[in-house]
Amino acid sequence: MQAEKRFTRKAILALGAEIADSGGNEVFALGFCNDRGLVENLKILARGNESSVLAVREFFDDGPARDGSSREGGPDVFVHNHPSGFLTPSDNDLSVSARAAESGIGAYIVDNAVSSVYVVAEPVKRRKRKKLNEADLCAVLEEGGKLAQSLSVYEKRDSQLSLIRLVARAFNDDLIAAAEAGTGVGKSFAYLLPAIEFALGNDERIVVSTATINLQQQLFEKDIPLVAKSLGKKVKAVLVKGRGNYLCRRRLAEAQAEPPLDDAEYEELRSIMAWAETAKSGSRSDLGFVPGEGVWGRICSEADTCMGMRCPERERCFFLRLRRECADARILVVNHHLLFADLAARYQGAGYESSVVLPPYTRVIIDEAHNIERDATSFFSREWSRLGVNRALGRLYRKRRNREAGLLCRLAAVTPYQQRAGGPAGSVGLDPKIPEAAAGVREWAEKAGDAALSLCGDEGVFRLVPGGQRPLPEDAGEFTGAVLFPALAELRRAISVFAGLVRAMLEEAENSAGGSAGRKGAGASGGSPGAPGVSPDGVYMPGAPGQTPDGAHTAKNEESVIWEIKSVVRRLESAGSVCASFLEYRENPGDVYWIERQGGGKDPWAVFNATPVDVAPLLRDALFDTIKTVVCVSATLTVHSAASAKEPSFAYWEGRCGAGLSDRGLVTGVFPSPFPYAKRTLLGVPLDAPPPESPEYQDFINRAVSGLAGASGGSALVLFTSFKSLQSAWQAASPSLEALGIRCLRQGADDRSRLLSEFLADTSSALFATDSFWEGVDAPGDTLRLVILCRLPFRTPKDPVFEARRELLEKRGGNAFMELSLPDAVMKFKQGFGRLMRRSSDHGAVVVLDSRIVRKFYGKAFLDALPETKTSVKAYDSVLRDLEDFLFSPRA
């Protein structure tokens, strides 16, 4: 073919000159086509010899879609020359071209004169992007606009319109955008309008990720349908929860088939089985009751237990149905953990073209983006505990009194192991070494856990410090020093032994699967009354008459059981891997190794954690440098300087989450809340509050909380930074407040959702809470009139991950307090303050019982982070009087 049919004259001359300059050797180039489909511009990437040239792989995965929509800015074709003039592609040429074609990129071979071309693969024609019109989008929310008309209460918000323009620009120009949108801006509409319009106009899939299920449901059930209706268009959106939220029918059937160890477990499984027959989504949240974690963990959908196309229930699979729904959806609403699970798998080798945890996508909106570092840290951490190890062992083999159950018992009942073991009557035919090895794993897990608990002490946490320092405190005790690391080594060995025995059993079972006679023989128990037998489903039934199962049906069950056993063994081996990491913690400075005590009462347990110190590079590579548009939105993304009156800065957030490490374009914007804080909010600070390190500080907190919550008539959210302080204040304040008819709710007395429901239902209640309640509490109206922030929310020095991050920052020459501790505390402080005003009509006070906010130089950073309010910075008694006057005096 003549080169003029594929190249412009300009490109022919340029490529010919490059080949000549290379001495007639091979040249590898990227070609960029014009609107007529001709290569017009070239970028030379490599030069070789007369028979070969390096094919740079960097551009092979330039986008996740084969339709070309994701290749904007990328090459259209790969071009190289054959100096011999013989243009037929070699095997290597074909391999490179096939890989390029997966991304919609074509491949051309030319001669040295660039007079002839051989088209190995045609480029997919680039779809012309339909850009968003900012004015048209804003008009939808302007007064008289379609969305404005759909709202029962409409109020024009200039900040919302400005946010729409920023988001539209990010979509149009493939940018990273960070937006701090104050409460009441209407950020969900501001990003959904551009997202839906762009997704439909360009046939692209967009992921919207949030930190809470409440926001997920609001977006999916309310906001997206309303925005789509206002645009006069239909958009398919799917709410995607973590896989573990969905029921697996196969695992449910297997769990029901196993002999239960107690009646309560059996009845719970029966109830779930009945519900599953009519369930539409199979989501745990649709159940009429809350199943036990142990039961749900046995029957939920999990990636490593999924049999895929080999599953007998695949046609009725809830999760497979969800994936089919996602495949043709344009908007996916997910949570942060699910997003990071998908990005991690893609980054680690799954690629960005195919379905992994989610279908492929090109653009992401992250709401509540201040949590990115926290949620990514949680996802990339590894852990094990005695509780988890015992739960996994229980899935494989468990015994209570004379009743035995578990996956290995089921497998033993239908494989030659039963024949070969030759155990006594009542034995399930397991290799006797397996229960012994399981007991060994339990023993060493308990010893390691006990030693770890003694390290945790009163703080409930302990960190292994690298760098040659002594890892154990002097008072750890002889038992702890002598047992912890040897116990971890023995546990790792015990898991390896147990896994080896189980794999030998699996190999025996798989080898026997081909012979039906062997399988039937394995299923017979002799049939004597009272002897163990096998049900028609291939389930071991202690004391039941022996039965010969149907071969085909048993084979199907056997395959399913084998699949499940393998997944549980992998989890145990993962725990062994974490043990190995702890033993080698000095050689892994990129992770922090720490132990945490969990569970109260008489039987606490230790959790061994291995956590990455710095997740920013991971997020940069997996998210910000890869996804074409990333929009990050939150009410708290900026921090003011403690030493100057500069504008709020995104620098802290950018650095922590990786957005600031990317070389791509980053646009930011601050969009203030339209709420009338100056008229409807009082900020109180008692000047006579003792400093937090003072012995009198807790007594002051106890007295102040009681007085303030009593003065407000309840409707109070009291936020602490430690559970110990919360307990003290609650015990001190509850009697007097209850006497006033103010119900005192306390974190830890019930689960978070029920506590919030009770608080929202009782407008005169007071809720005492810590960490997680500083954000995500939405209590508008008279439900919440007073927020008490007992202490500036600096992280405790005993937080092992935060401590390691401080050390890393200082090692790099930074100031850990000014660059990490202070901005982290300010962002959390803003979240706590933001619990008060949820509607423009709300009215209330925030009282800070930590006078450092006005007495220390860094207090300015906290005060500058707040909107303008009325203030009462006086002695406690005066603040109390001002509070009463502000809350109950007639308002204009």
Short mmCIF file of N, CA, C and O in Angstrom, two decimals, residues 483-594:
data_model
loop_
_atom_site.label_atom_id
_atom_site.label_comp_id
_atom_site.label_asym_id
_atom_site.label_seq_id
_atom_site.Cartn_x
_atom_site.Cartn_y
_atom_site.Cartn_z
N VAL A 483 8.66 -15.88 74.74
CA VAL A 483 7.60 -16.62 74.01
C VAL A 483 7.16 -15.95 72.72
O VAL A 483 6.89 -16.64 71.73
N LEU A 484 7.09 -14.62 72.66
CA LEU A 484 6.43 -13.97 71.54
C LEU A 484 7.02 -14.39 70.19
O LEU A 484 6.31 -14.94 69.34
N PHE A 485 8.29 -14.14 69.98
CA PHE A 485 8.87 -14.45 68.67
C PHE A 485 8.99 -15.95 68.42
O PHE A 485 8.70 -16.42 67.32
N PRO A 486 9.41 -16.74 69.42
CA PRO A 486 9.37 -18.19 69.19
C PRO A 486 7.97 -18.70 68.89
O PRO A 486 7.79 -19.60 68.07
N ALA A 487 6.96 -18.12 69.55
CA ALA A 487 5.58 -18.56 69.30
C ALA A 487 5.15 -18.21 67.88
O ALA A 487 4.46 -19.00 67.21
N LEU A 488 5.55 -17.03 67.40
CA LEU A 488 5.22 -16.66 66.02
C LEU A 488 5.89 -17.61 65.03
O LEU A 488 5.28 -18.03 64.04
N ALA A 489 7.15 -17.97 65.32
CA ALA A 489 7.85 -18.90 64.44
C ALA A 489 7.19 -20.27 64.46
O ALA A 489 7.01 -20.92 63.42
N GLU A 490 6.79 -20.73 65.66
CA GLU A 490 6.14 -22.03 65.78
C GLU A 490 4.75 -22.01 65.13
O GLU A 490 4.32 -23.00 64.52
N LEU A 491 4.06 -20.90 65.26
CA LEU A 491 2.75 -20.80 64.62
C LEU A 491 2.88 -20.87 63.10
O LEU A 491 2.10 -21.55 62.43
N ARG A 492 3.85 -20.16 62.59
CA ARG A 492 4.08 -20.21 61.14
C ARG A 492 4.37 -21.65 60.71
O ARG A 492 3.85 -22.12 59.69
N ARG A 493 5.22 -22.36 61.48
CA ARG A 493 5.54 -23.75 61.15
C ARG A 493 4.31 -24.63 61.27
O ARG A 493 4.05 -25.50 60.43
N ALA A 494 3.51 -24.43 62.33
CA ALA A 494 2.33 -25.26 62.54
C ALA A 494 1.32 -25.07 61.41
O ALA A 494 0.68 -26.04 60.96
N ILE A 495 1.16 -23.84 60.95
CA ILE A 495 0.25 -23.59 59.83
C ILE A 495 0.76 -24.29 58.58
O ILE A 495 -0.02 -24.88 57.82
N SER A 496 2.07 -24.25 58.37
CA SER A 496 2.64 -24.92 57.20
C SER A 496 2.41 -26.43 57.26
O SER A 496 2.06 -27.06 56.25
N VAL A 497 2.60 -27.02 58.44
CA VAL A 497 2.37 -28.46 58.60
C VAL A 497 0.91 -28.80 58.35
O VAL A 497 0.58 -29.75 57.62
N PHE A 498 0.02 -28.04 58.97
CA PHE A 498 -1.41 -28.29 58.81
C PHE A 498 -1.82 -28.14 57.34
O PHE A 498 -2.54 -28.99 56.80
N ALA A 499 -1.35 -27.08 56.69
CA ALA A 499 -1.70 -26.86 55.29
C ALA A 499 -1.18 -28.00 54.42
O ALA A 499 -1.85 -28.43 53.47
N GLY A 500 0.01 -28.50 54.72
CA GLY A 500 0.54 -29.61 53.95
C GLY A 500 -0.30 -30.87 54.07
O GLY A 500 -0.54 -31.56 53.07
N LEU A 501 -0.76 -31.17 55.27
CA LEU A 501 -1.62 -32.34 55.48
C LEU A 501 -2.94 -32.18 54.73
O LEU A 501 -3.44 -33.14 54.11
N VAL A 502 -3.51 -30.99 54.79
CA VAL A 502 -4.79 -30.77 54.11
C VAL A 502 -4.61 -30.87 52.60
O VAL A 502 -5.43 -31.47 51.90
N ARG A 503 -3.52 -30.32 52.09
CA ARG A 503 -3.28 -30.40 50.65
C ARG A 503 -3.07 -31.85 50.20
O ARG A 503 -3.45 -32.23 49.09
N ALA A 504 -2.44 -32.65 51.05
CA ALA A 504 -2.28 -34.07 50.71
C ALA A 504 -3.64 -34.74 50.62
O ALA A 504 -3.89 -35.57 49.73
N MET A 505 -4.53 -34.37 51.52
CA MET A 505 -5.89 -34.92 51.49
C MET A 505 -6.63 -34.45 50.24
O MET A 505 -7.34 -35.23 49.59
N LEU A 506 -6.44 -33.19 49.89
CA LEU A 506 -7.08 -32.67 48.68
C LEU A 506 -6.55 -33.38 47.44
O LEU A 506 -7.32 -33.70 46.52
N GLU A 507 -5.26 -33.60 47.40
CA GLU A 507 -4.68 -34.29 46.26
C GLU A 507 -5.24 -35.70 46.13
O GLU A 507 -5.55 -36.17 45.03
N GLU A 508 -5.38 -36.37 47.28
CA GLU A 508 -5.97 -37.72 47.28
C GLU A 508 -7.39 -37.68 46.73
O GLU A 508 -7.79 -38.51 45.93
N ALA A 509 -8.16 -36.67 47.20
CA ALA A 509 -9.55 -36.56 46.76
C ALA A 509 -9.64 -36.26 45.27
O ALA A 509 -10.47 -36.83 44.55
N GLU A 510 -8.79 -35.36 44.78
CA GLU A 510 -8.83 -35.00 43.37
C GLU A 510 -8.38 -36.15 42.49
O GLU A 510 -8.91 -36.36 41.39
N ASN A 511 -7.40 -36.93 42.96
CA ASN A 511 -6.95 -38.08 42.19
C ASN A 511 -8.02 -39.16 42.10
O ASN A 511 -8.12 -39.89 41.12
N SER A 512 -8.84 -39.25 43.16
CA SER A 512 -9.88 -40.28 43.18
C SER A 512 -11.14 -39.86 42.45
O SER A 512 -12.02 -40.68 42.19
N ALA A 513 -11.23 -38.56 42.09
CA ALA A 513 -12.48 -38.06 41.50
C ALA A 513 -12.77 -38.71 40.16
O ALA A 513 -13.93 -38.81 39.74
N GLY A 514 -11.73 -39.18 39.47
CA GLY A 514 -11.95 -39.78 38.16
C GLY A 514 -12.56 -41.16 38.21
O GLY A 514 -13.16 -41.63 37.24
N GLY A 515 -12.45 -41.84 39.35
CA GLY A 515 -12.97 -43.21 39.41
C GLY A 515 -14.25 -43.29 40.18
O GLY A 515 -14.28 -43.14 41.39
N SER A 516 -15.34 -43.51 39.52
CA SER A 516 -16.65 -43.53 40.18
C SER A 516 -16.75 -44.67 41.17
O SER A 516 -17.37 -44.56 42.22
N ALA A 517 -16.11 -45.82 40.85
CA ALA A 517 -16.20 -46.94 41.76
C ALA A 517 -15.54 -46.60 43.08
O ALA A 517 -16.05 -46.90 44.15
N GLY A 518 -14.36 -45.97 42.96
CA GLY A 518 -13.66 -45.59 44.18
C GLY A 518 -14.48 -44.62 44.99
O GLY A 518 -14.51 -44.67 46.20
N ARG A 519 -15.19 -43.72 44.28
CA ARG A 519 -15.98 -42.74 45.00
C ARG A 519 -17.13 -43.39 45.73
O ARG A 519 -17.45 -43.08 46.85
N LYS A 520 -17.79 -44.34 45.05
CA LYS A 520 -18.91 -44.99 45.70
C LYS A 520 -18.43 -45.82 46.88
O LYS A 520 -19.06 -45.87 47.92
N GLY A 521 -17.28 -46.49 46.71
CA GLY A 521 -16.75 -47.27 47.81
C GLY A 521 -16.42 -46.40 49.00
O GLY A 521 -16.64 -46.77 50.14
N ALA A 522 -15.91 -45.20 48.68
CA ALA A 522 -15.55 -44.30 49.77
C ALA A 522 -16.78 -43.82 50.50
O ALA A 522 -16.73 -43.51 51.68
N GLY A 523 -17.92 -43.79 49.82
CA GLY A 523 -19.11 -43.26 50.45
C GLY A 523 -19.79 -44.26 51.36
O GLY A 523 -20.58 -43.90 52.21
N ALA A 524 -19.53 -45.55 51.22
CA ALA A 524 -20.20 -46.54 52.05
C ALA A 524 -19.55 -46.64 53.40
O ALA A 524 -18.35 -46.58 53.53
N SER A 525 -20.35 -46.81 54.42
CA SER A 525 -19.80 -46.90 55.77
C SER A 525 -20.04 -48.26 56.38
O SER A 525 -19.70 -48.49 57.52
N GLY A 526 -20.62 -49.15 55.64
CA GLY A 526 -20.89 -50.45 56.19
C GLY A 526 -22.33 -50.62 56.59
O GLY A 526 -22.83 -51.72 56.69
N GLY A 527 -23.02 -49.52 56.86
CA GLY A 527 -24.45 -49.56 57.08
C GLY A 527 -24.87 -50.10 58.42
O GLY A 527 -26.04 -50.38 58.64
N SER A 528 -23.97 -50.29 59.34
CA SER A 528 -24.37 -50.82 60.64
C SER A 528 -25.10 -49.77 61.43
O SER A 528 -24.78 -48.60 61.39
N PRO A 529 -26.14 -50.16 62.18
CA PRO A 529 -26.90 -49.18 62.97
C PRO A 529 -25.98 -48.45 63.95
O PRO A 529 -25.15 -49.05 64.61
N GLY A 530 -26.19 -47.16 64.00
CA GLY A 530 -25.41 -46.35 64.92
C GLY A 530 -24.04 -45.97 64.41
O GLY A 530 -23.33 -45.20 65.03
N ALA A 531 -23.63 -46.51 63.26
CA ALA A 531 -22.33 -46.15 62.70
C ALA A 531 -22.46 -44.92 61.85
O ALA A 531 -23.54 -44.59 61.37
N PRO A 532 -21.36 -44.23 61.62
CA PRO A 532 -21.43 -43.03 60.79
C PRO A 532 -21.81 -43.38 59.38
O PRO A 532 -21.41 -44.42 58.86
N GLY A 533 -22.56 -42.52 58.73
CA GLY A 533 -22.96 -42.75 57.35
C GLY A 533 -22.83 -41.50 56.53
O GLY A 533 -22.36 -40.48 57.01
N VAL A 534 -23.26 -41.57 55.27
CA VAL A 534 -23.18 -40.45 54.34
C VAL A 534 -24.56 -40.20 53.78
O VAL A 534 -25.24 -41.12 53.34
N SER A 535 -25.01 -38.95 53.83
CA SER A 535 -26.31 -38.61 53.29
C SER A 535 -26.26 -38.61 51.78
O SER A 535 -25.20 -38.65 51.18
N PRO A 536 -27.43 -38.55 51.11
CA PRO A 536 -27.43 -38.48 49.65
C PRO A 536 -26.69 -37.26 49.12
O PRO A 536 -26.29 -37.23 47.97
N ASP A 537 -26.47 -36.23 49.95
CA ASP A 537 -25.70 -35.06 49.51
C ASP A 537 -24.22 -35.20 49.79
O ASP A 537 -23.46 -34.27 49.63
N GLY A 538 -23.79 -36.37 50.23
CA GLY A 538 -22.37 -36.56 50.50
C GLY A 538 -21.94 -35.91 51.78
O GLY A 538 -20.79 -35.54 51.95
N VAL A 539 -22.84 -35.78 52.75
CA VAL A 539 -22.54 -35.13 54.01
C VAL A 539 -22.39 -36.19 55.10
O VAL A 539 -23.22 -37.09 55.22
N TYR A 540 -21.34 -36.09 55.88
CA TYR A 540 -21.13 -37.04 56.97
C TYR A 540 -22.22 -36.87 58.01
O TYR A 540 -22.50 -35.77 58.47
N MET A 541 -22.89 -37.97 58.39
CA MET A 541 -23.97 -37.94 59.36
C MET A 541 -23.61 -38.88 60.51
O MET A 541 -23.74 -40.10 60.38
N PRO A 542 -23.13 -38.38 61.64
CA PRO A 542 -22.76 -39.25 62.74
C PRO A 542 -23.95 -40.05 63.23
O PRO A 542 -25.03 -39.50 63.44
N GLY A 543 -23.75 -41.33 63.40
CA GLY A 543 -24.79 -42.16 63.96
C GLY A 543 -25.89 -42.53 62.99
O GLY A 543 -26.85 -43.17 63.37
N ALA A 544 -25.80 -42.11 61.70
CA ALA A 544 -26.84 -42.42 60.74
C ALA A 544 -26.47 -43.67 59.97
O ALA A 544 -25.31 -44.00 59.82
N PRO A 545 -27.47 -44.41 59.47
CA PRO A 545 -27.17 -45.61 58.69
C PRO A 545 -26.37 -45.24 57.46
O PRO A 545 -26.57 -44.19 56.86
N GLY A 546 -25.43 -46.10 57.07
CA GLY A 546 -24.62 -45.83 55.89
C GLY A 546 -25.46 -45.84 54.64
O GLY A 546 -26.36 -46.65 54.48
N GLN A 547 -25.16 -44.91 53.75
CA GLN A 547 -25.87 -44.82 52.50
C GLN A 547 -24.88 -44.59 51.38
O GLN A 547 -23.84 -43.99 51.58
N THR A 548 -25.17 -45.08 50.23
CA THR A 548 -24.30 -44.86 49.08
C THR A 548 -24.82 -43.68 48.29
O THR A 548 -25.94 -43.73 47.77
N PRO A 549 -24.08 -42.61 48.18
CA PRO A 549 -24.56 -41.42 47.50
C PRO A 549 -24.56 -41.61 46.00
O PRO A 549 -23.85 -42.43 45.46
N ASP A 550 -25.36 -40.78 45.36
CA ASP A 550 -25.35 -40.74 43.91
C ASP A 550 -24.01 -40.17 43.45
O ASP A 550 -23.58 -39.12 43.89
N GLY A 551 -23.33 -40.88 42.55
CA GLY A 551 -21.97 -40.51 42.16
C GLY A 551 -21.87 -39.13 41.58
O GLY A 551 -21.02 -38.36 41.98
N ALA A 552 -22.73 -38.79 40.63
CA ALA A 552 -22.61 -37.49 39.95
C ALA A 552 -22.86 -36.36 40.92
O ALA A 552 -22.16 -35.36 40.94
N HIS A 553 -23.93 -36.53 41.75
CA HIS A 553 -24.26 -35.47 42.68
C HIS A 553 -23.15 -35.28 43.71
O HIS A 553 -22.77 -34.17 44.06
N THR A 554 -22.60 -36.40 44.18
CA THR A 554 -21.52 -36.34 45.15
C THR A 554 -20.28 -35.69 44.56
O THR A 554 -19.59 -34.91 45.21
N ALA A 555 -19.99 -36.00 43.29
CA ALA A 555 -18.82 -35.41 42.65
C ALA A 555 -18.94 -33.90 42.61
O ALA A 555 -17.96 -33.17 42.82
N LYS A 556 -20.15 -33.41 42.33
CA LYS A 556 -20.36 -31.96 42.28
C LYS A 556 -20.14 -31.35 43.66
O LYS A 556 -19.47 -30.32 43.81
N ASN A 557 -20.69 -32.00 44.69
CA ASN A 557 -20.50 -31.50 46.05
C ASN A 557 -19.03 -31.55 46.45
O ASN A 557 -18.50 -30.67 47.12
N GLU A 558 -18.37 -32.66 46.05
CA GLU A 558 -16.96 -32.83 46.40
C GLU A 558 -16.12 -31.72 45.81
O GLU A 558 -15.25 -31.16 46.48
N GLU A 559 -16.36 -31.37 44.55
CA GLU A 559 -15.60 -30.29 43.92
C GLU A 559 -15.81 -28.98 44.65
O GLU A 559 -14.88 -28.22 44.88
N SER A 560 -17.05 -28.73 45.05
CA SER A 560 -17.37 -27.50 45.76
C SER A 560 -16.67 -27.45 47.11
O SER A 560 -16.12 -26.41 47.51
N VAL A 561 -16.66 -28.58 47.82
CA VAL A 561 -16.00 -28.64 49.13
C VAL A 561 -14.50 -28.43 48.97
O VAL A 561 -13.87 -27.70 49.74
N ILE A 562 -13.91 -29.06 47.97
CA ILE A 562 -12.47 -28.89 47.73
C ILE A 562 -12.14 -27.43 47.48
O ILE A 562 -11.16 -26.89 47.99
N TRP A 563 -12.95 -26.80 46.67
CA TRP A 563 -12.74 -25.37 46.35
C TRP A 563 -12.75 -24.53 47.62
O TRP A 563 -11.90 -23.67 47.84
N GLU A 564 -13.74 -24.80 48.49
CA GLU A 564 -13.87 -24.04 49.73
C GLU A 564 -12.69 -24.30 50.66
O GLU A 564 -12.16 -23.38 51.28
N ILE A 565 -12.28 -25.54 50.76
CA ILE A 565 -11.15 -25.88 51.64
C ILE A 565 -9.90 -25.14 51.20
O ILE A 565 -9.16 -24.59 52.02
N LYS A 566 -9.66 -25.10 49.91
CA LYS A 566 -8.47 -24.42 49.40
C LYS A 566 -8.46 -22.95 49.80
O LYS A 566 -7.41 -22.40 50.16
N SER A 567 -9.62 -22.31 49.73
CA SER A 567 -9.68 -20.88 50.05
C SER A 567 -9.40 -20.66 51.53
O SER A 567 -8.71 -19.69 51.91
N VAL A 568 -9.91 -21.54 52.41
CA VAL A 568 -9.68 -21.38 53.84
C VAL A 568 -8.20 -21.62 54.16
O VAL A 568 -7.61 -20.91 54.98
N VAL A 569 -7.60 -22.60 53.52
CA VAL A 569 -6.18 -22.87 53.73
C VAL A 569 -5.34 -21.66 53.31
O VAL A 569 -4.37 -21.29 53.97
N ARG A 570 -5.72 -21.01 52.21
CA ARG A 570 -4.98 -19.82 51.78
C ARG A 570 -5.05 -18.72 52.84
O ARG A 570 -4.09 -17.98 53.05
N ARG A 571 -6.19 -18.60 53.51
CA ARG A 571 -6.31 -17.59 54.55
C ARG A 571 -5.41 -17.91 55.74
O ARG A 571 -4.79 -17.02 56.32
N LEU A 572 -5.35 -19.16 56.10
CA LEU A 572 -4.45 -19.56 57.17
C LEU A 572 -3.00 -19.28 56.78
O LEU A 572 -2.21 -18.78 57.59
N GLU A 573 -2.67 -19.59 55.55
CA GLU A 573 -1.30 -19.33 55.09
C GLU A 573 -1.00 -17.84 55.05
O GLU A 573 0.15 -17.42 55.25
N SER A 574 -2.02 -17.04 54.78
CA SER A 574 -1.84 -15.59 54.83
C SER A 574 -1.49 -15.14 56.24
O SER A 574 -0.64 -14.26 56.43
N ALA A 575 -2.14 -15.74 57.25
CA ALA A 575 -1.79 -15.44 58.64
C ALA A 575 -0.34 -15.84 58.91
O ALA A 575 0.40 -15.13 59.59
N GLY A 576 0.07 -16.99 58.37
CA GLY A 576 1.45 -17.42 58.52
C GLY A 576 2.42 -16.44 57.88
O GLY A 576 3.52 -16.19 58.40
N SER A 577 2.03 -15.87 56.76
CA SER A 577 2.85 -14.88 56.08
C SER A 577 3.03 -13.63 56.93
O SER A 577 4.12 -13.04 56.98
N VAL A 578 1.96 -13.20 57.62
CA VAL A 578 2.07 -12.03 58.50
C VAL A 578 3.01 -12.35 59.66
O VAL A 578 3.80 -11.51 60.09
N CYS A 579 2.93 -13.59 60.18
CA CYS A 579 3.86 -14.00 61.24
C CYS A 579 5.30 -13.86 60.76
O CYS A 579 6.17 -13.36 61.48
N ALA A 580 5.55 -14.32 59.54
CA ALA A 580 6.90 -14.24 58.98
C ALA A 580 7.34 -12.78 58.87
O ALA A 580 8.50 -12.44 59.14
N SER A 581 6.42 -11.90 58.47
CA SER A 581 6.76 -10.48 58.36
C SER A 581 7.12 -9.90 59.72
O SER A 581 8.04 -9.08 59.84
N PHE A 582 6.40 -10.31 60.77
CA PHE A 582 6.72 -9.82 62.11
C PHE A 582 8.11 -10.28 62.54
O PHE A 582 8.85 -9.53 63.18
N LEU A 583 8.45 -11.50 62.20
CA LEU A 583 9.77 -12.01 62.56
C LEU A 583 10.89 -11.26 61.84
O LEU A 583 12.02 -11.20 62.31
N GLU A 584 10.57 -10.66 60.70
CA GLU A 584 11.56 -9.95 59.89
C GLU A 584 11.28 -8.45 59.85
O GLU A 584 11.63 -7.77 58.90
N TYR A 585 10.64 -7.93 60.90
CA TYR A 585 10.17 -6.55 60.86
C TYR A 585 11.30 -5.54 60.69
O TYR A 585 11.12 -4.46 60.13
N ARG A 586 12.50 -5.88 61.16
CA ARG A 586 13.62 -4.94 61.03
C ARG A 586 14.03 -4.74 59.58
O ARG A 586 14.60 -3.71 59.22
N GLU A 587 13.76 -5.74 58.73
CA GLU A 587 14.16 -5.67 57.33
C GLU A 587 13.11 -5.00 56.45
O GLU A 587 13.27 -4.90 55.23
N ASN A 588 11.99 -4.56 57.04
CA ASN A 588 10.90 -3.98 56.25
C ASN A 588 10.52 -2.61 56.79
O ASN A 588 9.47 -2.43 57.40
N PRO A 589 11.37 -1.60 56.58
CA PRO A 589 11.09 -0.27 57.14
C PRO A 589 9.89 0.42 56.49
O PRO A 589 9.39 1.41 57.02
N GLY A 590 9.43 -0.08 55.36
CA GLY A 590 8.28 0.54 54.71
C GLY A 590 6.96 0.22 55.36
O GLY A 590 5.93 0.81 55.03
N ASP A 591 6.96 -0.74 56.30
CA ASP A 591 5.75 -1.11 57.02
C ASP A 591 5.94 -0.86 58.51
O ASP A 591 7.08 -0.90 59.02
N VAL A 592 4.84 -0.63 59.21
CA VAL A 592 4.88 -0.54 60.66
C VAL A 592 4.18 -1.77 61.22
O VAL A 592 3.08 -2.14 60.78
N TYR A 593 4.84 -2.42 62.17
CA TYR A 593 4.33 -3.66 62.76
C TYR A 593 3.85 -3.35 64.17
O TYR A 593 4.62 -2.88 65.01
N TRP A 594 2.58 -3.64 64.42
CA TRP A 594 2.00 -3.26 65.70
C TRP A 594 0.93 -4.26 66.12
O TRP A 594 0.37 -4.99 65.31
#
